[in-house]
Amino acid sequence: RERDRAQSYLDLAEVMLLALDANGRIALINRKGCEILGYTEAELVGRDWFEHCVPERARELSRLGFGDVLAGRRDALAYVEDPVVTRDGETKLIAWRTTVVRDERGETVGTLSSGEDVTERRRAEQQLLRSESLLRAAQAIANLGNYEMHLPGGAAIWSDQMYRI
């Protein structure tokens, strides 16, 4: 009953919650994590996280980072963004925060991580940067600029091309 109650608490979270044992095997994953990855809990628990859910190109670096967290060479709560691969082969970008899990003797037995899917956010940011770059190029070609005036107060923001003009 306690295990089921704890699982229901984890399933309430709108982020992926993932517990790995010291060997990198999935010990626990919540509903949101299963949703993001496209698997059931039964299909994931006991599997090697790095072999099953990390893209091949990122496995070695991801394993090294995991080892550094377990050994205390890396701040466990540091924010990192790493790719995962879903059941259908799609790569998603997950923003992680991780803590070390210790047993009653204080020995490190694994990690507990919370992860948020930031794939679409990063994609939108890249599109915005590209759009801004195209606008700057178009303004330079057309010898046009733009400015914004914020009222009250009159603070003005000029484009680089407006300054050149």
mmCIF file of C-alpha atoms in Angstrom:
data_model
loop_
_atom_site.group_PDB
_atom_site.id
_atom_site.type_symbol
_atom_site.label_atom_id
_atom_site.label_comp_id
_atom_site.label_asym_id
_atom_site.label_seq_id
_atom_site.Cartn_x
_atom_site.Cartn_y
_atom_site.Cartn_z
ATOM 1 C CA ARG A 1 0.000 0.000 0.000
ATOM 2 C CA GLU A 2 2.834 2.395 0.852
ATOM 3 C CA ARG A 3 4.494 1.732 -2.501
ATOM 4 C CA ASP A 4 1.221 2.385 -4.341
ATOM 5 C CA ARG A 5 0.649 5.586 -2.361
ATOM 6 C CA ALA A 6 4.164 6.803 -3.137
ATOM 7 C CA GLN A 7 3.644 5.981 -6.833
ATOM 8 C CA SER A 8 0.393 7.983 -6.881
ATOM 9 C CA TYR A 9 2.284 10.996 -5.479
ATOM 10 C CA LEU A 10 4.903 10.656 -8.209
ATOM 11 C CA ASP A 11 2.237 10.333 -10.880
ATOM 12 C CA LEU A 12 0.757 13.712 -9.887
ATOM 13 C CA ALA A 13 3.911 15.515 -10.998
ATOM 14 C CA GLU A 14 3.851 17.111 -14.437
ATOM 15 C CA VAL A 15 7.548 16.367 -14.886
ATOM 16 C CA MET A 16 9.350 13.102 -15.511
ATOM 17 C CA LEU A 17 10.540 11.527 -12.259
ATOM 18 C CA LEU A 18 13.215 8.900 -12.755
ATOM 19 C CA ALA A 19 15.151 6.825 -10.216
ATOM 20 C CA LEU A 20 18.239 4.970 -11.404
ATOM 21 C CA ASP A 21 20.175 2.445 -9.355
ATOM 22 C CA ALA A 22 23.962 2.688 -9.099
ATOM 23 C CA ASN A 23 24.289 0.621 -12.298
ATOM 24 C CA GLY A 24 22.091 2.970 -14.310
ATOM 25 C CA ARG A 25 19.067 0.675 -14.342
ATOM 26 C CA ILE A 26 15.604 2.213 -14.077
ATOM 27 C CA ALA A 27 14.288 1.585 -10.571
ATOM 28 C CA LEU A 28 11.259 3.870 -10.809
ATOM 29 C CA ILE A 29 9.580 6.098 -13.357
ATOM 30 C CA ASN A 30 6.340 8.049 -13.048
ATOM 31 C CA ARG A 31 3.419 8.303 -15.463
ATOM 32 C CA LYS A 32 4.699 11.534 -17.067
ATOM 33 C CA GLY A 33 8.040 9.883 -17.794
ATOM 34 C CA CYS A 34 6.297 6.936 -19.434
ATOM 35 C CA GLU A 35 4.167 9.380 -21.421
ATOM 36 C CA ILE A 36 7.205 11.322 -22.686
ATOM 37 C CA LEU A 37 9.103 8.152 -23.621
ATOM 38 C CA GLY A 38 6.112 6.239 -25.015
ATOM 39 C CA TYR A 39 6.550 3.124 -22.855
ATOM 40 C CA THR A 40 4.682 1.545 -19.975
ATOM 41 C CA GLU A 41 6.285 1.408 -16.544
ATOM 42 C CA ALA A 42 6.630 -2.377 -16.845
ATOM 43 C CA GLU A 43 8.562 -1.982 -20.113
ATOM 44 C CA LEU A 44 11.077 0.394 -18.498
ATOM 45 C CA VAL A 45 11.705 -0.701 -14.902
ATOM 46 C CA GLY A 46 14.833 -2.828 -14.718
ATOM 47 C CA ARG A 47 16.164 -1.706 -18.105
ATOM 48 C CA ASP A 48 19.498 0.050 -18.559
ATOM 49 C CA TRP A 49 18.576 3.747 -18.911
ATOM 50 C CA PHE A 50 21.546 4.625 -21.068
ATOM 51 C CA GLU A 51 21.166 1.735 -23.513
ATOM 52 C CA HIS A 52 17.396 2.004 -23.764
ATOM 53 C CA CYS A 53 16.542 5.729 -23.515
ATOM 54 C CA VAL A 54 19.646 7.750 -24.413
ATOM 55 C CA PRO A 55 20.546 8.288 -28.094
ATOM 56 C CA GLU A 56 23.644 6.331 -29.093
ATOM 57 C CA ARG A 57 25.605 9.518 -29.883
ATOM 58 C CA ALA A 58 25.094 10.775 -26.304
ATOM 59 C CA ARG A 59 25.469 7.532 -24.295
ATOM 60 C CA GLU A 60 29.121 7.729 -23.374
ATOM 61 C CA LEU A 61 28.952 11.341 -22.206
ATOM 62 C CA SER A 62 25.706 10.690 -20.328
ATOM 63 C CA ARG A 63 27.181 7.646 -18.530
ATOM 64 C CA LEU A 64 30.260 9.672 -17.593
ATOM 65 C CA GLY A 65 28.060 12.429 -16.135
ATOM 66 C CA PHE A 66 26.072 9.842 -14.171
ATOM 67 C CA GLY A 67 29.294 8.360 -12.795
ATOM 68 C CA ASP A 68 30.510 11.834 -11.810
ATOM 69 C CA VAL A 69 27.256 12.503 -9.908
ATOM 70 C CA LEU A 70 27.483 9.149 -8.090
ATOM 71 C CA ALA A 71 31.124 9.768 -7.177
ATOM 72 C CA GLY A 72 30.427 13.325 -5.979
ATOM 73 C CA ARG A 73 32.607 14.919 -8.666
ATOM 74 C CA ARG A 74 29.651 16.829 -10.106
ATOM 75 C CA ASP A 75 26.996 18.900 -8.368
ATOM 76 C CA ALA A 76 23.990 16.599 -8.337
ATOM 77 C CA LEU A 77 21.423 19.406 -8.413
ATOM 78 C CA ALA A 78 23.012 21.198 -11.370
ATOM 79 C CA TYR A 79 20.668 21.953 -14.284
ATOM 80 C CA VAL A 80 21.544 19.993 -17.412
ATOM 81 C CA GLU A 81 19.775 19.389 -20.701
ATOM 82 C CA ASP A 82 20.231 15.979 -22.291
ATOM 83 C CA PRO A 83 18.537 14.158 -25.156
ATOM 84 C CA VAL A 84 16.387 11.058 -24.739
ATOM 85 C CA VAL A 85 15.034 8.787 -27.428
ATOM 86 C CA THR A 86 11.384 7.766 -27.391
ATOM 87 C CA ARG A 87 9.836 4.444 -28.333
ATOM 88 C CA ASP A 88 9.138 5.739 -31.857
ATOM 89 C CA GLY A 89 12.736 6.927 -32.331
ATOM 90 C CA GLU A 90 12.065 10.628 -31.795
ATOM 91 C CA THR A 91 14.717 12.564 -29.894
ATOM 92 C CA LYS A 92 13.479 14.900 -27.169
ATOM 93 C CA LEU A 93 15.451 17.344 -25.056
ATOM 94 C CA ILE A 94 14.952 16.991 -21.305
ATOM 95 C CA ALA A 95 16.020 19.549 -18.678
ATOM 96 C CA TRP A 96 17.181 17.564 -15.629
ATOM 97 C CA ARG A 97 17.791 18.177 -11.952
ATOM 98 C CA THR A 98 19.256 15.203 -10.100
ATOM 99 C CA THR A 99 19.944 14.249 -6.511
ATOM 100 C CA VAL A 100 21.901 11.324 -5.115
ATOM 101 C CA VAL A 101 19.964 8.624 -3.242
ATOM 102 C CA ARG A 102 21.695 7.075 -0.232
ATOM 103 C CA ASP A 103 20.851 4.069 1.911
ATOM 104 C CA GLU A 104 20.581 4.065 5.713
ATOM 105 C CA ARG A 105 24.398 3.717 6.000
ATOM 106 C CA GLY A 106 24.943 6.773 3.817
ATOM 107 C CA GLU A 107 26.156 4.749 0.840
ATOM 108 C CA THR A 108 25.204 6.004 -2.610
ATOM 109 C CA VAL A 109 22.670 3.642 -4.188
ATOM 110 C CA GLY A 110 21.501 5.672 -7.179
ATOM 111 C CA THR A 111 19.933 8.914 -8.308
ATOM 112 C CA LEU A 112 16.525 10.541 -8.414
ATOM 113 C CA SER A 113 15.935 13.002 -11.237
ATOM 114 C CA SER A 114 13.167 15.316 -12.313
ATOM 115 C CA GLY A 115 13.049 16.109 -15.996
ATOM 116 C CA GLU A 116 11.017 18.539 -18.051
ATOM 117 C CA ASP A 117 10.555 18.143 -21.799
ATOM 118 C CA VAL A 118 11.951 21.397 -23.257
ATOM 119 C CA THR A 119 12.064 20.218 -26.876
ATOM 120 C CA GLU A 120 9.391 22.570 -28.203
ATOM 121 C CA ARG A 121 10.649 25.509 -26.133
ATOM 122 C CA ARG A 122 14.173 25.160 -27.558
ATOM 123 C CA ARG A 123 12.785 24.723 -31.073
ATOM 124 C CA ALA A 124 10.711 27.919 -30.709
ATOM 125 C CA GLU A 125 13.746 29.807 -29.372
ATOM 126 C CA GLN A 126 15.805 28.675 -32.383
ATOM 127 C CA GLN A 127 13.043 29.753 -34.778
ATOM 128 C CA LEU A 128 12.839 33.156 -33.079
ATOM 129 C CA LEU A 129 16.609 33.652 -33.384
ATOM 130 C CA ARG A 130 16.460 32.668 -37.061
ATOM 131 C CA SER A 131 13.560 35.047 -37.663
ATOM 132 C CA GLU A 132 15.418 37.904 -35.965
ATOM 133 C CA SER A 133 18.501 37.162 -38.060
ATOM 134 C CA LEU A 134 16.433 37.248 -41.259
ATOM 135 C CA LEU A 135 14.843 40.553 -40.201
ATOM 136 C CA ARG A 136 18.282 42.114 -39.599
ATOM 137 C CA ALA A 137 19.498 40.888 -42.987
ATOM 138 C CA ALA A 138 16.379 42.203 -44.758
ATOM 139 C CA GLN A 139 16.733 45.598 -43.060
ATOM 140 C CA ALA A 140 20.373 45.843 -44.124
ATOM 141 C CA ILE A 141 19.547 44.925 -47.732
ATOM 142 C CA ALA A 142 16.634 47.396 -47.928
ATOM 143 C CA ASN A 143 18.477 50.087 -45.929
ATOM 144 C CA LEU A 144 15.559 50.217 -43.479
ATOM 145 C CA GLY A 145 15.490 50.254 -39.700
ATOM 146 C CA ASN A 146 12.944 50.208 -36.941
ATOM 147 C CA TYR A 147 12.510 51.594 -33.472
ATOM 148 C CA GLU A 148 10.078 51.238 -30.585
ATOM 149 C CA MET A 149 8.975 54.039 -28.282
ATOM 150 C CA HIS A 150 7.625 53.028 -24.871
ATOM 151 C CA LEU A 151 5.252 55.516 -23.296
ATOM 152 C CA PRO A 152 5.091 56.970 -20.738
ATOM 153 C CA GLY A 153 8.728 57.672 -20.174
ATOM 154 C CA GLY A 154 9.828 57.645 -23.778
ATOM 155 C CA ALA A 155 12.331 54.809 -23.636
ATOM 156 C CA ALA A 156 13.334 53.966 -27.199
ATOM 157 C CA ILE A 157 14.772 50.792 -28.663
ATOM 158 C CA TRP A 158 16.455 51.085 -32.041
ATOM 159 C CA SER A 159 17.482 48.284 -34.390
ATOM 160 C CA ASP A 160 21.156 48.083 -35.370
ATOM 161 C CA GLN A 161 20.257 49.143 -38.902
ATOM 162 C CA MET A 162 18.422 52.235 -37.584
ATOM 163 C CA TYR A 163 21.619 53.285 -35.787
ATOM 164 C CA ARG A 164 23.621 52.825 -39.009
ATOM 165 C CA ILE A 165 21.131 54.919 -40.976
#
